[in-house]
Amino acid sequence: PTVFLVLGIQEIHADQEMIDKISAAGQLMQCSASLDVLFVLDGSYSIGKGSFERSKHFAGKLCDAFDIHPDRVRVGMIQFSSTPRLEFSLDSYLTKQDLKERIKRVVFRGGSTETGRALKYILCKGFPGGRNSSVPEVLIIISDGKSQDSTAVPAMQVKERHIVVFAVGIKFPRWEELDVLASEPTEQHVLFAGDANDAANGLCSTLTASVCSTTAPGCKVESHPCERRTLETVKELAGNYMCWKGSKQPNAVGASLCPFYRWKKVLIKHPSRCFRTVCPDPCDSQPCQNGGTCVPEGLHKYHCLCPVGHGGDVHCAPKLSLGCSVDLLFLIDSSAGVTLEGFLRYKAFLKRFLQAVMGQDSPVNVGVAQYSNNVRIATEVGQHKDVFSLMKSIDALNFGGGGTLTGRALQYIAQHGFRSSPAFVEEQGNLPRVVVLLTGSKSQDSVAEVAKHVRDQDLFLIGVGSSFMRAELTKVTGSPKQTIVYSDPQDLFNRIPQLQRRICSLDSPEGCQAQALDLVFAVDASAGVGLENFLRLRGFVRSSSLHFSINRDVTQIALVVYGSKGHTAFALDTHASGSAVLQATSQLPFLGGSASAGSALLHIFSDVLTVQKGARPGVNKVVVMLTNGGGMEDAAAPAQQLRHNGILVFVVAVGDAQRDVLLRVAGSPDYLVHISSYGDLQYHQDLIIERICEEAKSPVNLCKPNPCMNQGVCILGPGSYRCECHGWEGPHCESRVLRGDSPRSQVIPPRSPAHWTSGGLQHFSKAPQYTRRH
């Protein structure tokens, strides 16, 4: 071997992405076969206490890859130095938690390194507590390979007994001695404990071929060139120096040049091959758009870290295109109250918004104005049709300073803001005229009367500002729905999708009177909310239900109340009219006690949004959770399960709650509304209804959630689905097969709302074809 001065002990020749995949697969691989595993830990002085603790840590991590169970994987441990010592037998600890706790308590003993004696002990005693070779036996030796006795013969004898031997290096291992200990081929049975995930991957990859079925679908074992290095002391020539030498003649000494040597520690390189399992990365398809960063979560899941302004979509690609034809004027506050920093922030927001929503053939006509004491129209509406020219005109805006005369600015814009659009004179009278007010300081003149006068001239006003501006902006716009507020400067850019929706939904009717929808409200009735606030949440559900056409063909509503558990107040098929829903909601009880949002979501998934409880295949499903943010820690996994089954989870949180916890439950900022007080609920109702109605228009997967009862399997067909039943029959496997009958599968066309009675499914009504939701 050649001298190679580097710091790494083992290096796999692959790019960082491949190394990350190997590490990720190592954390997820599992061996559930019947297997006896015996760890043999080097506890000699050459290892030292620090490296011994690392050996224990590696053994504990490796146990994560084993399914510890009396009938599956059993684990025992021996520590050796001058003499071997049984730390615990294979039948001592039969749960993973107990086993890992016991490994932590193993004490370093010290002594000489007698690896050969330890192997002879195993040849004599076998695997203590094992199953006497009736299951495969695996020996995992963790050592630096610097034995003070002979290991060749006992190692050969151990392997002759068909024991699979892994030699795992620790500290600065002597690899050639570990090769003697390990089974053939040594490339697959010699590992390094320094990287636990990599070593776990290597060990499980080797066992997969013979013992364990550890690889997931799509995963495969690959060979990579790798190098292993060890620290050795080498002798090198330091130079020739004058020295005195005796001669044959008495009393005579001669002078000559003598070589001088020095000893130094170097890392010796050992080329090898490393066999590792690599699984398809969910980020391989590059699902994140607009510069988003894909972060894998296991083998099948991922999430996107989105750049500013693209956080409203799981793939950083919100549908922001302004497909509506409008005359749009941005009115930017440049007064002293907004400060130079705030003015520059509004300019950056405006540029980011226009870059995101304006395409080459965008039908929108854009203008820009700024105001303080006076108003200046920098870009006439429709003056520029390309984004580049608009960007230049926005860059040219200068901070004005002065007073904040918002009322005067609105009056001026009403008179002069939309008077010239030369390229679109013919269309001018027909297009909606929209003013977006960007302000961060309260007006020093009256705005309410002026704003009403402006709205009466058929100008739509949208207000964007910080949260303390909400009341004034609502006076300007005349509706909370037209008011967009942000909590901090960074949050402003997250409002881009919301502003886009506001601009293009000005003429749309409120609610979704014609959309088929299965809607579930989940109301927190715990002591953390309190009775008074619970009554406000109950009133919010009542007023929200008025926005929907409630009957068997359009919208069905269910109501769940929860404390420590979820309780169904009424199911989807209980009430067929709005008045019945209103009356039943008024009787919703306050529960008190602790809150568990996770239990409520599990209850909704298993006992509310099911075919037998009125859920309709081919109809979108939405859960709206009303909470104070308490008890949400256990809700992320059930919420993800609902989303995986095609069910949207919309979180409305009131008060001081941890936003990161709420985001994990909602899955996206687009499905989270965080409100400071219960009194502000009314201001957000239109936004929530709008988002629900958007979801009602989404394409749907007929098999999500599974419409088949009693473990039936839903199989999609062209424009239909069928339930494959086992021991049951009927369209949804709802009837048990009597003796002598044979189960049947019925093909069911995609339907919208189904008609139900208390006895079950009666018939389906024909609805438009739906496509599969991804």
mmCIF file of N, CA and C in Angstrom, residues 269-372:
data_model
loop_
_atom_site.group_PDB
_atom_site.id
_atom_site.type_symbol
_atom_site.label_atom_id
_atom_site.label_comp_id
_atom_site.label_asym_id
_atom_site.label_seq_id
_atom_site.Cartn_x
_atom_site.Cartn_y
_atom_site.Cartn_z
ATOM 1 N N LYS A 269 -3.377 3.658 2.731
ATOM 2 C CA LYS A 269 -4.575 3.509 1.911
ATOM 3 C C LYS A 269 -4.767 2.065 1.467
ATOM 4 N N HIS A 270 -6.005 1.545 1.615
ATOM 5 C CA HIS A 270 -6.353 0.186 1.183
ATOM 6 C C HIS A 270 -7.537 0.280 0.225
ATOM 7 N N PRO A 271 -7.334 0.202 -1.090
ATOM 8 C CA PRO A 271 -8.461 0.233 -2.042
ATOM 9 C C PRO A 271 -9.374 -0.967 -1.847
ATOM 10 N N SER A 272 -10.681 -0.762 -2.012
ATOM 11 C CA SER A 272 -11.643 -1.845 -1.832
ATOM 12 C C SER A 272 -12.904 -1.507 -2.617
ATOM 13 N N ARG A 273 -13.950 -2.323 -2.391
ATOM 14 C CA ARG A 273 -15.282 -2.058 -2.946
ATOM 15 C C ARG A 273 -16.268 -2.028 -1.784
ATOM 16 N N CYS A 274 -17.249 -1.145 -1.852
ATOM 17 C CA CYS A 274 -18.283 -1.049 -0.827
ATOM 18 C C CYS A 274 -19.635 -1.316 -1.490
ATOM 19 N N PHE A 275 -20.392 -2.245 -0.929
ATOM 20 C CA PHE A 275 -21.696 -2.612 -1.467
ATOM 21 C C PHE A 275 -22.780 -1.973 -0.596
ATOM 22 N N ARG A 276 -23.564 -1.105 -1.202
ATOM 23 C CA ARG A 276 -24.562 -0.361 -0.450
ATOM 24 C C ARG A 276 -25.897 -0.356 -1.192
ATOM 25 N N THR A 277 -26.963 -0.320 -0.412
ATOM 26 C CA THR A 277 -28.308 -0.233 -0.970
ATOM 27 C C THR A 277 -28.655 1.229 -1.232
ATOM 28 N N VAL A 278 -29.164 1.496 -2.410
ATOM 29 C CA VAL A 278 -29.598 2.840 -2.786
ATOM 30 C C VAL A 278 -31.051 2.758 -3.228
ATOM 31 N N CYS A 279 -31.878 3.658 -2.702
ATOM 32 C CA CYS A 279 -33.307 3.681 -3.026
ATOM 33 C C CYS A 279 -33.639 4.928 -3.840
ATOM 34 N N PRO A 280 -34.685 4.849 -4.654
ATOM 35 C CA PRO A 280 -35.083 6.032 -5.430
ATOM 36 C C PRO A 280 -35.383 7.194 -4.489
ATOM 37 N N ASP A 281 -34.834 8.325 -4.794
ATOM 38 C CA ASP A 281 -35.048 9.520 -3.980
ATOM 39 C C ASP A 281 -36.304 10.228 -4.481
ATOM 40 N N PRO A 282 -37.242 10.555 -3.591
ATOM 41 C CA PRO A 282 -38.446 11.256 -4.059
ATOM 42 C C PRO A 282 -38.127 12.603 -4.700
ATOM 43 N N CYS A 283 -36.911 13.099 -4.475
ATOM 44 C CA CYS A 283 -36.523 14.379 -5.085
ATOM 45 C C CYS A 283 -35.869 14.193 -6.453
ATOM 46 N N ASP A 284 -35.682 12.933 -6.890
ATOM 47 C CA ASP A 284 -35.026 12.697 -8.179
ATOM 48 C C ASP A 284 -35.789 13.338 -9.338
ATOM 49 N N SER A 285 -37.104 13.412 -9.207
ATOM 50 C CA SER A 285 -37.913 13.989 -10.283
ATOM 51 C C SER A 285 -37.942 15.507 -10.253
ATOM 52 N N GLN A 286 -37.204 16.121 -9.318
ATOM 53 C CA GLN A 286 -37.127 17.575 -9.174
ATOM 54 C C GLN A 286 -38.519 18.204 -9.138
ATOM 55 N N PRO A 287 -39.317 17.837 -8.117
ATOM 56 C CA PRO A 287 -40.708 18.295 -8.082
ATOM 57 C C PRO A 287 -40.873 19.763 -7.684
ATOM 58 N N CYS A 288 -39.850 20.370 -7.081
ATOM 59 C CA CYS A 288 -39.975 21.745 -6.580
ATOM 60 C C CYS A 288 -39.635 22.732 -7.696
ATOM 61 N N GLN A 289 -40.514 23.682 -7.915
ATOM 62 C CA GLN A 289 -40.339 24.635 -9.008
ATOM 63 C C GLN A 289 -39.936 26.009 -8.461
ATOM 64 N N ASN A 290 -39.644 26.892 -9.376
ATOM 65 C CA ASN A 290 -39.318 28.286 -9.051
ATOM 66 C C ASN A 290 -38.183 28.410 -8.041
ATOM 67 N N GLY A 291 -37.166 27.547 -8.188
ATOM 68 C CA GLY A 291 -36.003 27.633 -7.312
ATOM 69 C C GLY A 291 -36.200 27.006 -5.952
ATOM 70 N N GLY A 292 -37.288 26.268 -5.746
ATOM 71 C CA GLY A 292 -37.522 25.604 -4.469
ATOM 72 C C GLY A 292 -36.543 24.462 -4.255
ATOM 73 N N THR A 293 -36.231 24.199 -2.983
ATOM 74 C CA THR A 293 -35.306 23.126 -2.621
ATOM 75 C C THR A 293 -36.095 21.934 -2.119
ATOM 76 N N CYS A 294 -35.844 20.766 -2.716
ATOM 77 C CA CYS A 294 -36.538 19.540 -2.326
ATOM 78 C C CYS A 294 -35.796 18.889 -1.165
ATOM 79 N N VAL A 295 -36.529 18.580 -0.102
ATOM 80 C CA VAL A 295 -35.954 17.917 1.068
ATOM 81 C C VAL A 295 -36.640 16.562 1.226
ATOM 82 N N PRO A 296 -35.912 15.444 0.990
ATOM 83 C CA PRO A 296 -36.562 14.130 1.100
ATOM 84 C C PRO A 296 -36.920 13.804 2.538
ATOM 85 N N GLU A 297 -38.026 13.100 2.708
ATOM 86 C CA GLU A 297 -38.453 12.601 4.018
ATOM 87 C C GLU A 297 -38.690 11.101 3.873
ATOM 88 N N GLY A 298 -37.618 10.337 4.016
ATOM 89 C CA GLY A 298 -37.730 8.899 3.805
ATOM 90 C C GLY A 298 -37.657 8.559 2.336
ATOM 91 N N LEU A 299 -38.215 7.396 1.983
ATOM 92 C CA LEU A 299 -38.088 6.896 0.608
ATOM 93 C C LEU A 299 -39.156 7.442 -0.321
ATOM 94 N N HIS A 300 -40.298 7.879 0.237
ATOM 95 C CA HIS A 300 -41.418 8.210 -0.632
ATOM 96 C C HIS A 300 -41.931 9.630 -0.451
ATOM 97 N N LYS A 301 -41.544 10.327 0.602
ATOM 98 C CA LYS A 301 -42.108 11.641 0.865
ATOM 99 C C LYS A 301 -41.032 12.715 0.769
ATOM 100 N N TYR A 302 -41.476 13.927 0.561
ATOM 101 C CA TYR A 302 -40.559 15.056 0.495
ATOM 102 C C TYR A 302 -41.356 16.318 0.813
ATOM 103 N N HIS A 303 -40.649 17.390 1.069
ATOM 104 C CA HIS A 303 -41.299 18.691 1.123
ATOM 105 C C HIS A 303 -40.394 19.706 0.452
ATOM 106 N N CYS A 304 -40.988 20.772 -0.025
ATOM 107 C CA CYS A 304 -40.261 21.800 -0.761
ATOM 108 C C CYS A 304 -40.047 23.025 0.120
ATOM 109 N N LEU A 305 -38.798 23.489 0.170
ATOM 110 C CA LEU A 305 -38.497 24.774 0.788
ATOM 111 C C LEU A 305 -38.587 25.824 -0.315
ATOM 112 N N CYS A 306 -39.629 26.644 -0.237
ATOM 113 C CA CYS A 306 -39.941 27.534 -1.351
ATOM 114 C C CYS A 306 -39.327 28.913 -1.142
ATOM 115 N N PRO A 307 -38.935 29.565 -2.231
ATOM 116 C CA PRO A 307 -38.456 30.952 -2.120
ATOM 117 C C PRO A 307 -39.611 31.878 -1.761
ATOM 118 N N VAL A 308 -39.272 33.055 -1.348
ATOM 119 C CA VAL A 308 -40.285 34.022 -0.952
ATOM 120 C C VAL A 308 -41.275 34.248 -2.092
ATOM 121 N N GLY A 309 -42.558 34.213 -1.737
ATOM 122 C CA GLY A 309 -43.594 34.463 -2.734
ATOM 123 C C GLY A 309 -44.146 33.217 -3.376
ATOM 124 N N HIS A 310 -43.558 32.068 -3.120
ATOM 125 C CA HIS A 310 -44.041 30.830 -3.728
ATOM 126 C C HIS A 310 -44.416 29.796 -2.671
ATOM 127 N N GLY A 311 -44.654 30.245 -1.442
ATOM 128 C CA GLY A 311 -44.916 29.309 -0.352
ATOM 129 C C GLY A 311 -46.341 28.817 -0.275
ATOM 130 N N GLY A 312 -47.215 29.212 -1.180
ATOM 131 C CA GLY A 312 -48.603 28.794 -1.097
ATOM 132 C C GLY A 312 -48.897 27.479 -1.775
ATOM 133 N N ASP A 313 -47.912 26.807 -2.276
ATOM 134 C CA ASP A 313 -48.135 25.558 -2.991
ATOM 135 C C ASP A 313 -47.069 24.562 -2.573
ATOM 136 N N VAL A 314 -47.440 23.277 -2.483
ATOM 137 C CA VAL A 314 -46.487 22.269 -2.000
ATOM 138 C C VAL A 314 -45.296 22.121 -2.928
ATOM 139 N N HIS A 315 -45.458 22.500 -4.204
ATOM 140 C CA HIS A 315 -44.362 22.392 -5.153
ATOM 141 C C HIS A 315 -43.777 23.757 -5.514
ATOM 142 N N CYS A 316 -44.067 24.767 -4.715
ATOM 143 C CA CYS A 316 -43.572 26.131 -4.967
ATOM 144 C C CYS A 316 -44.056 26.662 -6.307
ATOM 145 N N ALA A 317 -45.185 26.162 -6.767
ATOM 146 C CA ALA A 317 -45.676 26.597 -8.073
ATOM 147 C C ALA A 317 -47.158 26.939 -8.001
ATOM 148 N N PRO A 318 -47.517 27.901 -7.146
ATOM 149 C CA PRO A 318 -48.924 28.288 -7.087
ATOM 150 C C PRO A 318 -49.398 28.814 -8.441
ATOM 151 N N LYS A 319 -50.658 28.569 -8.724
ATOM 152 C CA LYS A 319 -51.203 29.025 -10.000
ATOM 153 C C LYS A 319 -51.480 30.525 -9.894
ATOM 154 N N LEU A 320 -50.444 31.310 -10.160
ATOM 155 C CA LEU A 320 -50.517 32.741 -9.916
ATOM 156 C C LEU A 320 -50.881 33.551 -11.149
ATOM 157 N N SER A 321 -50.998 32.908 -12.266
ATOM 158 C CA SER A 321 -51.232 33.662 -13.486
ATOM 159 C C SER A 321 -52.525 34.464 -13.375
ATOM 160 N N LEU A 322 -52.439 35.765 -13.721
ATOM 161 C CA LEU A 322 -53.630 36.608 -13.736
ATOM 162 C C LEU A 322 -54.371 36.366 -15.046
ATOM 163 N N GLY A 323 -55.238 35.372 -15.032
ATOM 164 C CA GLY A 323 -55.975 35.027 -16.241
ATOM 165 C C GLY A 323 -57.200 35.893 -16.451
ATOM 166 N N CYS A 324 -57.485 36.788 -15.506
ATOM 167 C CA CYS A 324 -58.662 37.648 -15.621
ATOM 168 C C CYS A 324 -58.286 38.953 -16.325
ATOM 169 N N SER A 325 -59.227 39.522 -17.028
ATOM 170 C CA SER A 325 -59.003 40.787 -17.730
ATOM 171 C C SER A 325 -59.454 41.933 -16.827
ATOM 172 N N VAL A 326 -58.525 42.718 -16.325
ATOM 173 C CA VAL A 326 -58.839 43.850 -15.449
ATOM 174 C C VAL A 326 -57.884 44.995 -15.750
ATOM 175 N N ASP A 327 -58.325 46.199 -15.380
ATOM 176 C CA ASP A 327 -57.428 47.354 -15.321
ATOM 177 C C ASP A 327 -56.981 47.460 -13.868
ATOM 178 N N LEU A 328 -55.678 47.347 -13.650
ATOM 179 C CA LEU A 328 -55.148 47.190 -12.296
ATOM 180 C C LEU A 328 -54.160 48.312 -11.985
ATOM 181 N N LEU A 329 -54.441 49.078 -10.917
ATOM 182 C CA LEU A 329 -53.563 50.170 -10.527
ATOM 183 C C LEU A 329 -53.059 49.940 -9.101
ATOM 184 N N PHE A 330 -51.748 49.921 -8.941
ATOM 185 C CA PHE A 330 -51.135 49.792 -7.617
ATOM 186 C C PHE A 330 -50.850 51.194 -7.071
ATOM 187 N N LEU A 331 -51.353 51.473 -5.869
ATOM 188 C CA LEU A 331 -51.168 52.764 -5.215
ATOM 189 C C LEU A 331 -50.287 52.537 -3.980
ATOM 190 N N ILE A 332 -49.029 53.032 -4.045
ATOM 191 C CA ILE A 332 -48.024 52.724 -3.032
ATOM 192 C C ILE A 332 -47.816 53.913 -2.102
ATOM 193 N N ASP A 333 -47.878 53.642 -0.817
ATOM 194 C CA ASP A 333 -47.613 54.645 0.212
ATOM 195 C C ASP A 333 -46.109 54.934 0.259
ATOM 196 N N SER A 334 -45.737 56.202 0.002
ATOM 197 C CA SER A 334 -44.323 56.588 0.091
ATOM 198 C C SER A 334 -44.133 57.717 1.096
ATOM 199 N N SER A 335 -45.014 57.767 2.120
ATOM 200 C CA SER A 335 -44.944 58.827 3.118
ATOM 201 C C SER A 335 -43.870 58.522 4.156
ATOM 202 N N ALA A 336 -43.600 59.501 5.011
ATOM 203 C CA ALA A 336 -42.593 59.313 6.055
ATOM 204 C C ALA A 336 -43.010 58.220 7.034
ATOM 205 N N GLY A 337 -44.314 58.036 7.200
ATOM 206 C CA GLY A 337 -44.795 57.030 8.144
ATOM 207 C C GLY A 337 -44.428 55.608 7.760
ATOM 208 N N VAL A 338 -44.303 55.346 6.458
ATOM 209 C CA VAL A 338 -43.970 53.989 6.018
ATOM 210 C C VAL A 338 -42.469 53.752 6.053
ATOM 211 N N THR A 339 -41.663 54.806 6.129
ATOM 212 C CA THR A 339 -40.189 54.802 6.156
ATOM 213 C C THR A 339 -39.615 54.359 4.814
ATOM 214 N N LEU A 340 -38.361 54.704 4.606
ATOM 215 C CA LEU A 340 -37.688 54.304 3.371
ATOM 216 C C LEU A 340 -37.621 52.789 3.243
ATOM 217 N N GLU A 341 -37.339 52.115 4.358
ATOM 218 C CA GLU A 341 -37.245 50.652 4.322
ATOM 219 C C GLU A 341 -38.563 50.029 3.898
ATOM 220 N N GLY A 342 -39.675 50.527 4.460
ATOM 221 C CA GLY A 342 -40.975 49.991 4.084
ATOM 222 C C GLY A 342 -41.320 50.257 2.632
ATOM 223 N N PHE A 343 -40.972 51.450 2.138
ATOM 224 C CA PHE A 343 -41.234 51.779 0.736
ATOM 225 C C PHE A 343 -40.468 50.845 -0.197
ATOM 226 N N LEU A 344 -39.196 50.602 0.106
ATOM 227 C CA LEU A 344 -38.401 49.687 -0.724
ATOM 228 C C LEU A 344 -38.963 48.271 -0.668
ATOM 229 N N ARG A 345 -39.500 47.899 0.501
ATOM 230 C CA ARG A 345 -40.103 46.567 0.625
ATOM 231 C C ARG A 345 -41.333 46.462 -0.268
ATOM 232 N N TYR A 346 -42.163 47.508 -0.329
ATOM 233 C CA TYR A 346 -43.336 47.477 -1.191
ATOM 234 C C TYR A 346 -42.934 47.421 -2.664
ATOM 235 N N LYS A 347 -41.864 48.115 -3.024
ATOM 236 C CA LYS A 347 -41.382 48.028 -4.403
ATOM 237 C C LYS A 347 -40.950 46.601 -4.733
ATOM 238 N N ALA A 348 -40.216 45.961 -3.820
ATOM 239 C CA ALA A 348 -39.769 44.585 -4.050
ATOM 240 C C ALA A 348 -40.954 43.630 -4.133
ATOM 241 N N PHE A 349 -41.958 43.849 -3.278
ATOM 242 C CA PHE A 349 -43.163 43.010 -3.315
ATOM 243 C C PHE A 349 -43.877 43.163 -4.655
ATOM 244 N N LEU A 350 -44.021 44.396 -5.113
ATOM 245 C CA LEU A 350 -44.716 44.642 -6.377
ATOM 246 C C LEU A 350 -43.974 43.993 -7.546
ATOM 247 N N LYS A 351 -42.658 44.107 -7.557
ATOM 248 C CA LYS A 351 -41.880 43.477 -8.624
ATOM 249 C C LYS A 351 -42.028 41.961 -8.588
ATOM 250 N N ARG A 352 -41.931 41.383 -7.388
ATOM 251 C CA ARG A 352 -42.059 39.924 -7.279
ATOM 252 C C ARG A 352 -43.453 39.470 -7.710
ATOM 253 N N PHE A 353 -44.472 40.231 -7.342
ATOM 254 C CA PHE A 353 -45.842 39.873 -7.714
ATOM 255 C C PHE A 353 -46.013 39.886 -9.228
ATOM 256 N N LEU A 354 -45.584 40.957 -9.873
ATOM 257 C CA LEU A 354 -45.776 41.062 -11.318
ATOM 258 C C LEU A 354 -44.957 40.023 -12.076
ATOM 259 N N GLN A 355 -43.757 39.722 -11.573
ATOM 260 C CA GLN A 355 -42.950 38.675 -12.213
ATOM 261 C C GLN A 355 -43.639 37.324 -12.108
ATOM 262 N N ALA A 356 -44.365 37.098 -11.012
ATOM 263 C CA ALA A 356 -45.000 35.797 -10.791
ATOM 264 C C ALA A 356 -46.287 35.633 -11.586
ATOM 265 N N VAL A 357 -47.041 36.727 -11.804
ATOM 266 C CA VAL A 357 -48.388 36.574 -12.357
ATOM 267 C C VAL A 357 -48.521 37.023 -13.804
ATOM 268 N N MET A 358 -47.580 37.784 -14.310
ATOM 269 C CA MET A 358 -47.745 38.311 -15.660
ATOM 270 C C MET A 358 -46.979 37.481 -16.675
ATOM 271 N N GLY A 359 -47.709 36.912 -17.600
ATOM 272 C CA GLY A 359 -47.088 36.169 -18.683
ATOM 273 C C GLY A 359 -47.012 37.016 -19.942
ATOM 274 N N GLN A 360 -46.582 36.373 -21.025
ATOM 275 C CA GLN A 360 -46.399 37.107 -22.287
ATOM 276 C C GLN A 360 -47.730 37.601 -22.836
ATOM 277 N N ASP A 361 -48.797 36.806 -22.638
ATOM 278 C CA ASP A 361 -50.109 37.170 -23.177
ATOM 279 C C ASP A 361 -51.092 37.526 -22.069
ATOM 280 N N SER A 362 -50.605 38.099 -20.998
ATOM 281 C CA SER A 362 -51.472 38.422 -19.874
ATOM 282 C C SER A 362 -52.511 39.464 -20.271
ATOM 283 N N PRO A 363 -53.792 39.234 -19.943
ATOM 284 C CA PRO A 363 -54.843 40.180 -20.355
ATOM 285 C C PRO A 363 -54.971 41.382 -19.430
ATOM 286 N N VAL A 364 -54.184 41.452 -18.366
ATOM 287 C CA VAL A 364 -54.316 42.527 -17.388
ATOM 288 C C VAL A 364 -53.543 43.764 -17.825
ATOM 289 N N ASN A 365 -54.106 44.944 -17.549
ATOM 290 C CA ASN A 365 -53.441 46.221 -17.806
ATOM 291 C C ASN A 365 -53.005 46.804 -16.471
ATOM 292 N N VAL A 366 -51.730 47.096 -16.319
ATOM 293 C CA VAL A 366 -51.173 47.476 -15.031
ATOM 294 C C VAL A 366 -50.707 48.924 -15.054
ATOM 295 N N GLY A 367 -50.988 49.640 -13.950
ATOM 296 C CA GLY A 367 -50.462 50.973 -13.728
ATOM 297 C C GLY A 367 -49.913 51.075 -12.320
ATOM 298 N N VAL A 368 -49.029 52.061 -12.072
ATOM 299 C CA VAL A 368 -48.401 52.231 -10.765
ATOM 300 C C VAL A 368 -48.432 53.715 -10.392
ATOM 301 N N ALA A 369 -48.835 53.972 -9.129
ATOM 302 C CA ALA A 369 -48.829 55.343 -8.610
ATOM 303 C C ALA A 369 -48.291 55.318 -7.187
ATOM 304 N N GLN A 370 -47.774 56.459 -6.729
ATOM 305 C CA GLN A 370 -47.307 56.567 -5.357
ATOM 306 C C GLN A 370 -47.872 57.848 -4.748
ATOM 307 N N TYR A 371 -47.957 57.852 -3.413
ATOM 308 C CA TYR A 371 -48.549 59.027 -2.782
ATOM 309 C C TYR A 371 -47.920 59.277 -1.417
ATOM 310 N N SER A 372 -48.005 60.530 -0.993
ATOM 311 C CA SER A 372 -47.715 60.960 0.378
ATOM 312 C C SER A 372 -48.612 62.173 0.596
#
